[in-house]
PDB file of C-alpha atoms in Angstrom:
ATOM      1  CA  UNK A 103     122.595  65.168 138.352  1.00  0.00           C
ATOM      2  CA  UNK A 104     125.277  63.243 136.450  1.00  0.00           C
ATOM      3  CA  UNK A 105     127.527  60.388 137.569  1.00  0.00           C
ATOM      4  CA  UNK A 106     131.308  60.551 137.136  1.00  0.00           C
ATOM      5  CA  UNK A 107     132.502  56.943 137.140  1.00  0.00           C
ATOM      6  CA  UNK A 108     136.177  57.118 138.036  1.00  0.00           C
ATOM      7  CA  UNK A 109     139.062  54.659 138.022  1.00  0.00           C
ATOM      8  CA  UNK A 110     142.738  55.299 138.748  1.00  0.00           C
ATOM      9  CA  UNK A 111     145.960  53.413 138.248  1.00  0.00           C
ATOM     10  CA  UNK A 112     148.904  54.251 140.460  1.00  0.00           C
ATOM     11  CA  UNK A 113     152.542  53.347 140.826  1.00  0.00           C
ATOM     12  CA  UNK A 114     154.508  52.587 143.976  1.00  0.00           C
ATOM     13  CA  UNK A 115     158.117  51.680 144.708  1.00  0.00           C
ATOM     14  CA  UNK A 116     159.283  48.086 144.702  1.00  0.00           C
ATOM     15  CA  UNK A 117     159.764  46.397 148.081  1.00  0.00           C
ATOM     16  CA  UNK A 118     163.357  47.484 148.657  1.00  0.00           C
ATOM     17  CA  UNK A 119     162.998  51.024 147.299  1.00  0.00           C
ATOM     18  CA  UNK A 120     162.333  54.160 149.339  1.00  0.00           C
ATOM     19  CA  UNK A 121     158.709  55.179 149.904  1.00  0.00           C
ATOM     20  CA  UNK A 122     157.642  58.819 150.023  1.00  0.00           C
ATOM     21  CA  UNK A 123     155.471  58.874 153.170  1.00  0.00           C
ATOM     22  CA  UNK A 124     153.407  61.773 151.813  1.00  0.00           C
ATOM     23  CA  UNK A 125     152.653  59.914 148.576  1.00  0.00           C
ATOM     24  CA  UNK A 126     152.910  56.125 148.889  1.00  0.00           C
ATOM     25  CA  UNK A 127     150.849  55.706 145.690  1.00  0.00           C
ATOM     26  CA  UNK A 128     151.391  58.036 142.735  1.00  0.00           C
ATOM     27  CA  UNK A 129     148.585  58.265 140.179  1.00  0.00           C
ATOM     28  CA  UNK A 130     149.818  57.456 136.661  1.00  0.00           C
ATOM     29  CA  UNK A 131     146.528  57.098 134.781  1.00  0.00           C
ATOM     30  CA  UNK A 132     142.980  58.337 135.131  1.00  0.00           C
ATOM     31  CA  UNK A 133     139.920  57.018 133.305  1.00  0.00           C
ATOM     32  CA  UNK A 134     136.330  58.164 133.682  1.00  0.00           C
ATOM     33  CA  UNK A 135     132.893  57.770 132.160  1.00  0.00           C
ATOM     34  CA  UNK A 136     130.187  60.424 132.440  1.00  0.00           C
ATOM     35  CA  UNK A 137     126.652  59.083 132.875  1.00  0.00           C
ATOM     36  CA  UNK A 138     123.462  61.143 132.868  1.00  0.00           C
ATOM     37  CA  UNK A 139     120.720  60.694 135.470  1.00  0.00           C
ATOM     38  CA  UNK A 140     119.353  57.751 133.455  1.00  0.00           C
ATOM     39  CA  UNK A 141     122.803  56.098 133.636  1.00  0.00           C
ATOM     40  CA  UNK A 142     123.465  56.522 129.926  1.00  0.00           C
ATOM     41  CA  UNK A 143     127.015  57.269 128.713  1.00  0.00           C
ATOM     42  CA  UNK A 144     127.383  60.904 127.633  1.00  0.00           C
ATOM     43  CA  UNK A 145     131.156  61.421 127.920  1.00  0.00           C
ATOM     44  CA  UNK A 146     134.591  59.812 128.283  1.00  0.00           C
ATOM     45  CA  UNK A 147     137.909  60.922 129.773  1.00  0.00           C
ATOM     46  CA  UNK A 148     141.289  59.197 129.776  1.00  0.00           C
ATOM     47  CA  UNK A 149     144.802  60.478 130.397  1.00  0.00           C
ATOM     48  CA  UNK A 150     148.265  59.129 131.190  1.00  0.00           C
ATOM     49  CA  UNK A 151     149.894  61.110 134.028  1.00  0.00           C
ATOM     50  CA  UNK A 152     153.601  61.947 133.990  1.00  0.00           C
ATOM     51  CA  UNK A 153     155.185  60.809 137.285  1.00  0.00           C
ATOM     52  CA  UNK A 154     156.854  63.353 139.551  1.00  0.00           C
ATOM     53  CA  UNK A 155     157.917  61.095 142.438  1.00  0.00           C
ATOM     54  CA  UNK A 156     158.527  57.490 141.344  1.00  0.00           C
ATOM     55  CA  UNK A 157     160.592  57.299 138.164  1.00  0.00           C
ATOM     56  CA  UNK A 158     160.700  53.484 138.022  1.00  0.00           C
ATOM     57  CA  UNK A 159     157.628  51.344 137.418  1.00  0.00           C
ATOM     58  CA  UNK A 160     156.796  48.794 140.112  1.00  0.00           C
ATOM     59  CA  UNK A 161     157.358  45.409 138.463  1.00  0.00           C
ATOM     60  CA  UNK A 162     154.082  43.850 139.654  1.00  0.00           C
ATOM     61  CA  UNK A 163     152.025  46.940 138.796  1.00  0.00           C
ATOM     62  CA  UNK A 164     153.635  47.244 135.379  1.00  0.00           C
ATOM     63  CA  UNK A 165     152.757  43.652 134.484  1.00  0.00           C
ATOM     64  CA  UNK A 166     149.174  44.014 135.734  1.00  0.00           C
ATOM     65  CA  UNK A 167     148.239  47.205 133.934  1.00  0.00           C
ATOM     66  CA  UNK A 168     150.673  46.870 131.005  1.00  0.00           C
ATOM     67  CA  UNK A 169     152.047  50.373 131.442  1.00  0.00           C
ATOM     68  CA  UNK A 170     155.732  51.213 131.025  1.00  0.00           C
ATOM     69  CA  UNK A 171     157.760  54.180 132.190  1.00  0.00           C
ATOM     70  CA  UNK A 172     158.526  55.208 128.609  1.00  0.00           C
ATOM     71  CA  UNK A 173     154.784  55.780 128.078  1.00  0.00           C
ATOM     72  CA  UNK A 174     154.377  57.624 131.380  1.00  0.00           C
ATOM     73  CA  UNK A 175     157.123  60.108 130.540  1.00  0.00           C
ATOM     74  CA  UNK A 176     154.975  61.328 127.639  1.00  0.00           C
ATOM     75  CA  UNK A 177     151.959  61.895 129.912  1.00  0.00           C
ATOM     76  CA  UNK A 178     150.655  65.225 131.193  1.00  0.00           C
ATOM     77  CA  UNK A 179     151.630  66.612 134.634  1.00  0.00           C
ATOM     78  CA  UNK A 180     149.219  65.715 137.429  1.00  0.00           C
ATOM     79  CA  UNK A 181     147.947  69.251 138.090  1.00  0.00           C
ATOM     80  CA  UNK A 182     147.213  69.897 134.413  1.00  0.00           C
ATOM     81  CA  UNK A 183     145.454  66.542 134.128  1.00  0.00           C
ATOM     82  CA  UNK A 184     143.246  67.247 137.142  1.00  0.00           C
ATOM     83  CA  UNK A 185     142.343  70.754 135.971  1.00  0.00           C
ATOM     84  CA  UNK A 186     141.205  69.320 132.638  1.00  0.00           C
ATOM     85  CA  UNK A 187     139.415  66.459 134.378  1.00  0.00           C
ATOM     86  CA  UNK A 188     137.379  68.679 136.713  1.00  0.00           C
ATOM     87  CA  UNK A 189     136.438  70.961 133.824  1.00  0.00           C
ATOM     88  CA  UNK A 190     135.229  67.849 131.969  1.00  0.00           C
ATOM     89  CA  UNK A 191     133.192  66.712 135.020  1.00  0.00           C
ATOM     90  CA  UNK A 192     130.985  69.811 134.952  1.00  0.00           C
ATOM     91  CA  UNK A 193     129.146  71.234 137.956  1.00  0.00           C
ATOM     92  CA  UNK A 194     126.436  68.845 139.128  1.00  0.00           C
ATOM     93  CA  UNK A 195     127.740  65.301 139.608  1.00  0.00           C
ATOM     94  CA  UNK A 196     128.520  62.559 142.100  1.00  0.00           C
ATOM     95  CA  UNK A 197     131.615  60.376 141.982  1.00  0.00           C
ATOM     96  CA  UNK A 198     131.229  56.610 141.489  1.00  0.00           C
ATOM     97  CA  UNK A 199     134.057  54.106 141.992  1.00  0.00           C
ATOM     98  CA  UNK A 200     134.598  50.367 142.261  1.00  0.00           C
ATOM     99  CA  UNK A 201     135.663  50.046 145.905  1.00  0.00           C
ATOM    100  CA  UNK A 202     136.723  52.651 148.435  1.00  0.00           C
ATOM    101  CA  UNK A 203     140.335  53.566 147.699  1.00  0.00           C
ATOM    102  CA  UNK A 204     140.334  55.689 144.544  1.00  0.00           C
ATOM    103  CA  UNK A 205     138.934  58.920 145.991  1.00  0.00           C
ATOM    104  CA  UNK A 206     141.223  58.726 149.020  1.00  0.00           C
ATOM    105  CA  UNK A 207     144.306  58.339 146.825  1.00  0.00           C
ATOM    106  CA  UNK A 208     143.067  61.038 144.453  1.00  0.00           C
ATOM    107  CA  UNK A 209     142.854  63.488 147.360  1.00  0.00           C
ATOM    108  CA  UNK A 210     146.227  62.404 148.733  1.00  0.00           C
ATOM    109  CA  UNK A 211     147.793  63.129 145.333  1.00  0.00           C
ATOM    110  CA  UNK A 212     145.980  66.477 145.141  1.00  0.00           C
ATOM    111  CA  UNK A 213     147.230  67.421 148.596  1.00  0.00           C
ATOM    112  CA  UNK A 214     150.803  66.481 147.645  1.00  0.00           C
ATOM    113  CA  UNK A 215     150.601  68.743 144.585  1.00  0.00           C
ATOM    114  CA  UNK A 216     149.098  71.624 146.649  1.00  0.00           C
ATOM    115  CA  UNK A 217     145.764  71.547 144.835  1.00  0.00           C
ATOM    116  CA  UNK A 218     142.539  72.719 146.519  1.00  0.00           C
ATOM    117  CA  UNK A 219     140.717  69.935 148.389  1.00  0.00           C
ATOM    118  CA  UNK A 220     137.602  68.323 146.917  1.00  0.00           C
ATOM    119  CA  UNK A 221     135.958  68.976 150.298  1.00  0.00           C
ATOM    120  CA  UNK A 222     137.115  69.780 153.833  1.00  0.00           C
ATOM    121  CA  UNK A 223     134.835  67.179 155.383  1.00  0.00           C
ATOM    122  CA  UNK A 224     133.518  63.712 154.420  1.00  0.00           C
ATOM    123  CA  UNK A 225     131.539  63.766 151.177  1.00  0.00           C
ATOM    124  CA  UNK A 226     129.155  61.227 149.619  1.00  0.00           C
ATOM    125  CA  UNK A 227     129.927  59.040 146.629  1.00  0.00           C
ATOM    126  CA  UNK A 228     128.674  55.742 145.214  1.00  0.00           C
ATOM    127  CA  UNK A 229     130.759  52.610 145.765  1.00  0.00           C
ATOM    128  CA  UNK A 230     129.476  50.479 142.890  1.00  0.00           C
ATOM    129  CA  UNK A 231     131.117  47.377 144.352  1.00  0.00           C
ATOM    130  CA  UNK A 232     128.901  47.819 147.433  1.00  0.00           C
ATOM    131  CA  UNK A 233     125.827  48.577 145.308  1.00  0.00           C
ATOM    132  CA  UNK A 234     126.354  45.348 143.358  1.00  0.00           C
ATOM    133  CA  UNK A 235     126.577  43.435 146.642  1.00  0.00           C
ATOM    134  CA  UNK A 236     123.339  44.984 147.943  1.00  0.00           C
ATOM    135  CA  UNK A 237     121.530  44.216 144.692  1.00  0.00           C
ATOM    136  CA  UNK A 238     122.722  40.661 144.067  1.00  0.00           C
ATOM    137  CA  UNK A 239     124.282  39.104 147.193  1.00  0.00           C
ATOM    138  CA  UNK A 240     122.313  38.016 150.246  1.00  0.00           C
ATOM    139  CA  UNK A 241     125.415  38.571 152.384  1.00  0.00           C
ATOM    140  CA  UNK A 242     126.043  42.264 151.853  1.00  0.00           C
ATOM    141  CA  UNK A 243     129.515  41.981 153.360  1.00  0.00           C
ATOM    142  CA  UNK A 244     130.724  40.137 150.257  1.00  0.00           C
ATOM    143  CA  UNK A 245     132.809  42.293 147.933  1.00  0.00           C
ATOM    144  CA  UNK A 246     133.020  40.888 144.404  1.00  0.00           C
ATOM    145  CA  UNK A 247     135.629  41.706 141.796  1.00  0.00           C
ATOM    146  CA  UNK A 248     134.688  43.874 138.829  1.00  0.00           C
ATOM    147  CA  UNK A 249     135.306  40.912 136.516  1.00  0.00           C
ATOM    148  CA  UNK A 250     132.849  38.819 138.555  1.00  0.00           C
ATOM    149  CA  UNK A 251     130.145  41.487 138.299  1.00  0.00           C
ATOM    150  CA  UNK A 252     130.643  41.844 134.543  1.00  0.00           C
ATOM    151  CA  UNK A 253     130.365  38.059 134.081  1.00  0.00           C
ATOM    152  CA  UNK A 254     127.352  37.834 136.415  1.00  0.00           C
ATOM    153  CA  UNK A 255     125.456  40.536 134.532  1.00  0.00           C
ATOM    154  CA  UNK A 256     126.500  39.098 131.141  1.00  0.00           C
ATOM    155  CA  UNK A 257     128.043  42.381 130.026  1.00  0.00           C
ATOM    156  CA  UNK A 258     129.936  42.197 126.743  1.00  0.00           C
ATOM    157  CA  UNK A 259     133.710  42.285 127.336  1.00  0.00           C
ATOM    158  CA  UNK A 260     134.824  44.303 124.343  1.00  0.00           C
ATOM    159  CA  UNK A 261     137.992  45.873 125.865  1.00  0.00           C
ATOM    160  CA  UNK A 262     140.623  44.403 128.267  1.00  0.00           C
ATOM    161  CA  UNK A 263     140.442  44.905 132.051  1.00  0.00           C
ATOM    162  CA  UNK A 264     143.051  46.514 134.320  1.00  0.00           C
ATOM    163  CA  UNK A 265     143.494  49.915 132.760  1.00  0.00           C
ATOM    164  CA  UNK A 266     141.889  53.026 134.212  1.00  0.00           C
ATOM    165  CA  UNK A 267     139.540  53.736 131.305  1.00  0.00           C
ATOM    166  CA  UNK A 268     138.457  50.129 130.783  1.00  0.00           C
ATOM    167  CA  UNK A 269     137.699  49.575 134.494  1.00  0.00           C
ATOM    168  CA  UNK A 270     135.741  52.848 134.627  1.00  0.00           C
ATOM    169  CA  UNK A 271     133.880  51.724 131.488  1.00  0.00           C
ATOM    170  CA  UNK A 272     132.918  48.349 132.990  1.00  0.00           C
ATOM    171  CA  UNK A 273     131.985  49.954 136.311  1.00  0.00           C
ATOM    172  CA  UNK A 274     129.629  52.256 134.386  1.00  0.00           C
ATOM    173  CA  UNK A 275     128.179  49.250 132.552  1.00  0.00           C
ATOM    174  CA  UNK A 276     127.523  47.527 135.897  1.00  0.00           C
ATOM    175  CA  UNK A 277     125.794  50.672 137.184  1.00  0.00           C
ATOM    176  CA  UNK A 278     123.605  50.801 134.095  1.00  0.00           C
ATOM    177  CA  UNK A 279     122.663  47.126 134.542  1.00  0.00           C
ATOM    178  CA  UNK A 280     121.453  47.393 138.150  1.00  0.00           C
ATOM    179  CA  UNK A 281     117.661  47.508 138.002  1.00  0.00           C
ATOM    180  CA  UNK A 282     116.863  48.007 141.696  1.00  0.00           C
ATOM    181  CA  UNK A 283     116.634  51.804 141.920  1.00  0.00           C
ATOM    182  CA  UNK A 284     116.625  51.845 145.767  1.00  0.00           C
ATOM    183  CA  UNK A 285     120.229  50.576 145.657  1.00  0.00           C
ATOM    184  CA  UNK A 286     121.428  54.014 144.527  1.00  0.00           C
ATOM    185  CA  UNK A 287     120.297  55.557 147.821  1.00  0.00           C
ATOM    186  CA  UNK A 288     123.177  53.779 149.589  1.00  0.00           C
ATOM    187  CA  UNK A 289     125.865  56.429 149.488  1.00  0.00           C
ATOM    188  CA  UNK A 290     129.306  55.856 150.949  1.00  0.00           C
ATOM    189  CA  UNK A 291     131.392  58.658 152.451  1.00  0.00           C
ATOM    190  CA  UNK A 292     135.014  59.418 151.687  1.00  0.00           C
ATOM    191  CA  UNK A 293     136.761  60.395 154.938  1.00  0.00           C
ATOM    192  CA  UNK A 294     140.162  61.599 153.744  1.00  0.00           C
ATOM    193  CA  UNK A 295     139.251  64.875 155.450  1.00  0.00           C
ATOM    194  CA  UNK A 296     137.764  64.021 158.852  1.00  0.00           C
ATOM    195  CA  UNK A 297     135.303  66.525 160.403  1.00  0.00           C
ATOM    196  CA  UNK A 298     137.160  69.119 162.449  1.00  0.00           C
ATOM    197  CA  UNK A 299     134.181  70.384 164.450  1.00  0.00           C
ATOM    198  CA  UNK A 300     131.093  68.794 165.954  1.00  0.00           C
ATOM    199  CA  UNK A 301     128.870  70.746 163.558  1.00  0.00           C
ATOM    200  CA  UNK A 302     130.701  69.145 160.623  1.00  0.00           C
ATOM    201  CA  UNK A 303     130.036  65.589 161.797  1.00  0.00           C
ATOM    202  CA  UNK A 304     127.965  63.395 159.497  1.00  0.00           C
ATOM    203  CA  UNK A 305     124.569  62.002 160.482  1.00  0.00           C
ATOM    204  CA  UNK A 306     122.788  60.278 157.621  1.00  0.00           C
ATOM    205  CA  UNK A 307     119.761  57.976 157.442  1.00  0.00           C
ATOM    206  CA  UNK A 308     119.631  55.222 154.835  1.00  0.00           C
ATOM    207  CA  UNK A 309     116.882  52.776 153.891  1.00  0.00           C
ATOM    208  CA  UNK A 310     117.376  50.488 156.892  1.00  0.00           C
ATOM    209  CA  UNK A 311     120.169  51.934 159.026  1.00  0.00           C
ATOM    210  CA  UNK A 312     121.747  55.167 160.252  1.00  0.00           C
ATOM    211  CA  UNK A 313     125.393  56.246 160.045  1.00  0.00           C
ATOM    212  CA  UNK A 314     127.361  58.749 162.107  1.00  0.00           C
ATOM    213  CA  UNK A 315     130.914  59.934 161.338  1.00  0.00           C
ATOM    214  CA  UNK A 316     132.573  61.789 164.187  1.00  0.00           C
ATOM    215  CA  UNK A 317     135.099  64.577 164.346  1.00  0.00           C
ATOM    216  CA  UNK A 318     138.712  63.742 165.193  1.00  0.00           C
ATOM    217  CA  UNK A 319     139.751  62.732 168.720  1.00  0.00           C
ATOM    218  CA  UNK A 320     143.211  62.451 170.224  1.00  0.00           C
ATOM    219  CA  UNK A 321     142.851  58.754 171.079  1.00  0.00           C
ATOM    220  CA  UNK A 322     140.436  55.860 171.668  1.00  0.00           C
ATOM    221  CA  UNK A 323     139.801  56.810 175.290  1.00  0.00           C
ATOM    222  CA  UNK A 324     138.704  60.317 174.397  1.00  0.00           C
ATOM    223  CA  UNK A 325     136.504  59.013 171.573  1.00  0.00           C
ATOM    224  CA  UNK A 326     134.745  56.431 173.742  1.00  0.00           C
ATOM    225  CA  UNK A 327     134.022  59.035 176.424  1.00  0.00           C
ATOM    226  CA  UNK A 328     132.190  61.332 174.011  1.00  0.00           C
ATOM    227  CA  UNK A 329     128.426  61.457 174.607  1.00  0.00           C
ATOM    228  CA  UNK A 330     127.474  61.568 170.934  1.00  0.00           C
ATOM    229  CA  UNK A 331     129.765  58.653 170.079  1.00  0.00           C
ATOM    230  CA  UNK A 332     128.290  56.302 172.689  1.00  0.00           C
ATOM    231  CA  UNK A 333     124.695  57.554 172.463  1.00  0.00           C
ATOM    232  CA  UNK A 334     122.014  55.086 171.364  1.00  0.00           C
ATOM    233  CA  UNK A 335     119.198  57.213 170.013  1.00  0.00           C
ATOM    234  CA  UNK A 336     116.387  55.792 167.899  1.00  0.00           C
ATOM    235  CA  UNK A 337     116.965  57.228 164.436  1.00  0.00           C
ATOM    236  CA  UNK A 338     113.227  56.964 163.670  1.00  0.00           C
ATOM    237  CA  UNK A 339     111.555  58.527 166.722  1.00  0.00           C
ATOM    238  CA  UNK A 340     114.673  60.375 168.015  1.00  0.00           C
ATOM    239  CA  UNK A 341     114.288  59.081 171.597  1.00  0.00           C
ATOM    240  CA  UNK A 342     117.255  58.110 173.772  1.00  0.00           C
ATOM    241  CA  UNK A 343     117.074  54.358 174.332  1.00  0.00           C
ATOM    242  CA  UNK A 344     117.774  52.116 177.297  1.00  0.00           C
ATOM    243  CA  UNK A 345     120.525  49.600 176.695  1.00  0.00           C
ATOM    244  CA  UNK A 346     119.846  45.891 176.815  1.00  0.00           C
ATOM    245  CA  UNK A 347     123.514  45.111 176.103  1.00  0.00           C
ATOM    246  CA  UNK A 348     125.975  47.861 176.985  1.00  0.00           C
ATOM    247  CA  UNK A 349     128.850  48.764 174.706  1.00  0.00           C
ATOM    248  CA  UNK A 350     131.513  46.059 174.686  1.00  0.00           C
ATOM    249  CA  UNK A 351     134.696  45.599 172.705  1.00  0.00           C
ATOM    250  CA  UNK A 352     134.647  42.948 170.001  1.00  0.00           C
ATOM    251  CA  UNK A 353     138.342  43.751 169.438  1.00  0.00           C
ATOM    252  CA  UNK A 354     140.538  46.824 169.777  1.00  0.00           C
ATOM    253  CA  UNK A 355     138.709  48.650 166.960  1.00  0.00           C
ATOM    254  CA  UNK A 356     135.081  47.448 167.106  1.00  0.00           C
ATOM    255  CA  UNK A 357     132.434  47.963 169.812  1.00  0.00           C
ATOM    256  CA  UNK A 358     128.846  46.686 169.923  1.00  0.00           C
ATOM    257  CA  UNK A 359     125.640  47.398 171.853  1.00  0.00           C
ATOM    258  CA  UNK A 360     121.928  46.596 171.773  1.00  0.00           C
ATOM    259  CA  UNK A 361     119.270  49.097 172.842  1.00  0.00           C
ATOM    260  CA  UNK A 362     115.483  48.883 173.037  1.00  0.00           C
ATOM    261  CA  UNK A 363     112.936  51.241 171.502  1.00  0.00           C
ATOM    262  CA  UNK A 364     109.400  50.637 172.816  1.00  0.00           C
ATOM    263  CA  UNK A 365     107.996  51.523 169.418  1.00  0.00           C
ATOM    264  CA  UNK A 366     110.520  50.093 166.926  1.00  0.00           C
ATOM    265  CA  UNK A 367     112.202  47.200 168.756  1.00  0.00           C
ATOM    266  CA  UNK A 368     115.845  46.199 169.241  1.00  0.00           C
ATOM    267  CA  UNK A 369     118.542  48.400 167.768  1.00  0.00           C
ATOM    268  CA  UNK A 370     122.120  47.210 167.232  1.00  0.00           C
ATOM    269  CA  UNK A 371     124.916  49.725 167.532  1.00  0.00           C
ATOM    270  CA  UNK A 372     128.367  49.210 166.029  1.00  0.00           C
ATOM    271  CA  UNK A 373     131.333  51.525 166.522  1.00  0.00           C
ATOM    272  CA  UNK A 374     134.431  51.293 164.331  1.00  0.00           C
ATOM    273  CA  UNK A 375     137.512  53.238 165.393  1.00  0.00           C
ATOM    274  CA  UNK A 376     139.615  54.492 162.486  1.00  0.00           C
ATOM    275  CA  UNK A 377     142.915  56.359 162.319  1.00  0.00           C
ATOM    276  CA  UNK A 378     143.225  59.790 160.766  1.00  0.00           C
ATOM    277  CA  UNK A 379     146.093  60.855 158.523  1.00  0.00           C
ATOM    278  CA  UNK A 380     147.878  62.544 161.452  1.00  0.00           C
ATOM    279  CA  UNK A 381     147.508  59.711 163.963  1.00  0.00           C
ATOM    280  CA  UNK A 382     144.257  60.700 165.664  1.00  0.00           C
ATOM    281  CA  UNK A 383     141.035  58.703 165.911  1.00  0.00           C
ATOM    282  CA  UNK A 384     137.595  59.139 164.410  1.00  0.00           C
ATOM    283  CA  UNK A 385     134.466  57.022 164.802  1.00  0.00           C
ATOM    284  CA  UNK A 386     132.073  55.486 162.300  1.00  0.00           C
ATOM    285  CA  UNK A 387     128.931  54.389 164.130  1.00  0.00           C
ATOM    286  CA  UNK A 388     126.102  52.478 162.478  1.00  0.00           C
ATOM    287  CA  UNK A 389     122.741  51.668 164.043  1.00  0.00           C
ATOM    288  CA  UNK A 390     120.203  49.198 162.712  1.00  0.00           C
ATOM    289  CA  UNK A 391     117.069  47.448 163.987  1.00  0.00           C
ATOM    290  CA  UNK A 392     117.493  43.698 164.425  1.00  0.00           C
ATOM    291  CA  UNK A 393     115.533  40.583 165.416  1.00  0.00           C
ATOM    292  CA  UNK A 394     115.484  38.806 168.784  1.00  0.00           C
ATOM    293  CA  UNK A 395     117.621  36.014 167.297  1.00  0.00           C
ATOM    294  CA  UNK A 396     120.264  38.577 166.343  1.00  0.00           C
ATOM    295  CA  UNK A 397     120.130  40.024 169.866  1.00  0.00           C
ATOM    296  CA  UNK A 398     120.816  36.537 171.243  1.00  0.00           C
ATOM    297  CA  UNK A 399     123.789  36.176 168.873  1.00  0.00           C
ATOM    298  CA  UNK A 400     125.292  39.451 170.109  1.00  0.00           C
ATOM    299  CA  UNK A 401     124.755  38.432 173.762  1.00  0.00           C
ATOM    300  CA  UNK A 402     126.478  35.129 173.018  1.00  0.00           C
ATOM    301  CA  UNK A 403     129.336  36.954 171.328  1.00  0.00           C
ATOM    302  CA  UNK A 404     129.788  39.186 174.375  1.00  0.00           C
ATOM    303  CA  UNK A 405     129.875  36.178 176.724  1.00  0.00           C
ATOM    304  CA  UNK A 406     132.324  34.362 174.454  1.00  0.00           C
ATOM    305  CA  UNK A 407     134.685  37.355 174.505  1.00  0.00           C
ATOM    306  CA  UNK A 408     134.381  37.542 178.304  1.00  0.00           C
ATOM    307  CA  UNK A 409     135.272  33.860 178.638  1.00  0.00           C
ATOM    308  CA  UNK A 410     138.257  34.230 176.324  1.00  0.00           C
ATOM    309  CA  UNK A 411     139.538  37.102 178.476  1.00  0.00           C
ATOM    310  CA  UNK A 412     139.037  35.059 181.647  1.00  0.00           C
ATOM    311  CA  UNK A 413     141.030  32.207 180.111  1.00  0.00           C
ATOM    312  CA  UNK A 414     143.787  34.615 179.117  1.00  0.00           C
ATOM    313  CA  UNK A 415     143.980  36.012 182.649  1.00  0.00           C
ATOM    314  CA  UNK A 416     144.067  32.478 184.109  1.00  0.00           C
ATOM    315  CA  UNK A 417     146.876  31.525 181.725  1.00  0.00           C
ATOM    316  CA  UNK A 418     148.848  34.647 182.607  1.00  0.00           C
ATOM    317  CA  UNK A 419     148.357  34.004 186.335  1.00  0.00           C
ATOM    318  CA  UNK A 420     149.472  30.378 185.974  1.00  0.00           C
ATOM    319  CA  UNK A 421     152.535  31.509 184.019  1.00  0.00           C
ATOM    320  CA  UNK A 422     153.484  33.960 186.794  1.00  0.00           C
ATOM    321  CA  UNK A 423     153.051  31.269 189.457  1.00  0.00           C
ATOM    322  CA  UNK A 424     155.227  28.853 187.482  1.00  0.00           C
ATOM    323  CA  UNK A 425     157.999  31.468 187.204  1.00  0.00           C
ATOM    324  CA  UNK A 426     157.933  32.053 190.969  1.00  0.00           C
ATOM    325  CA  UNK A 427     158.402  28.349 191.599  1.00  0.00           C
TER     326      UNK A 427
END
């Protein structure tokens, strides 16, 4: 299997200009590096894309990527570019990007131009920004810039940053420099196309946690009433677990729980509610085994949220009483 390391540059209207709601970001350049299974460079792709929607370059974007509308007008149309790009990719590959946005915007542009979808459900790819964090940062929530990673790994900077090809090139160099092979098991999932049916939902087991991506629901209430969404099943022995801390809302989009497996210990559940393109809701649930100290932290967090809500209710009640007087 090969790796297609992809980077995109896109244009958008300036603040006071009209935005096309179907295409808020229009791709104007694509750059890619093809790596073999040993993460060695075996191919390159770069192309300027002729704009079809925004005919003026955003001033901030233009300064950052040093691209001007006169250059873009000599580019190839988007559909022709993508046909050539996918032919270049070959048959057996996985996408790799720095961050999470490129594949979503690629699919949004493809949809706008009536091109066939990459997939009709979530599909796996490698977020190299996340892989770098797993390999080199103790706090895996940290997301470093590409420039930081290149400096950290002492990669030679032989071409400028902030163009599609150069950023794809440096992302590929970072991939090639990561020595911890287990890191490449940590796939991300692009969810531009949310599962439509229960049988299309995603259940995947990683090195030390499990992830579930639900189908689309009408709203939060419907999602949080679904049995599969709120289930706490041990992803190792497949048993339904008793809850030590029932699901509670950390905020309007995040919910947490702690369950107990007699064989494997305490398991933390986290639900994130996300909006679909048409205004619905889907769920990303992760489950991971944790220590007793982490259980205590979650219990403390739940109590803190409860106390904050009590204080809010007291303040609202006092405000009502004051108005009556």
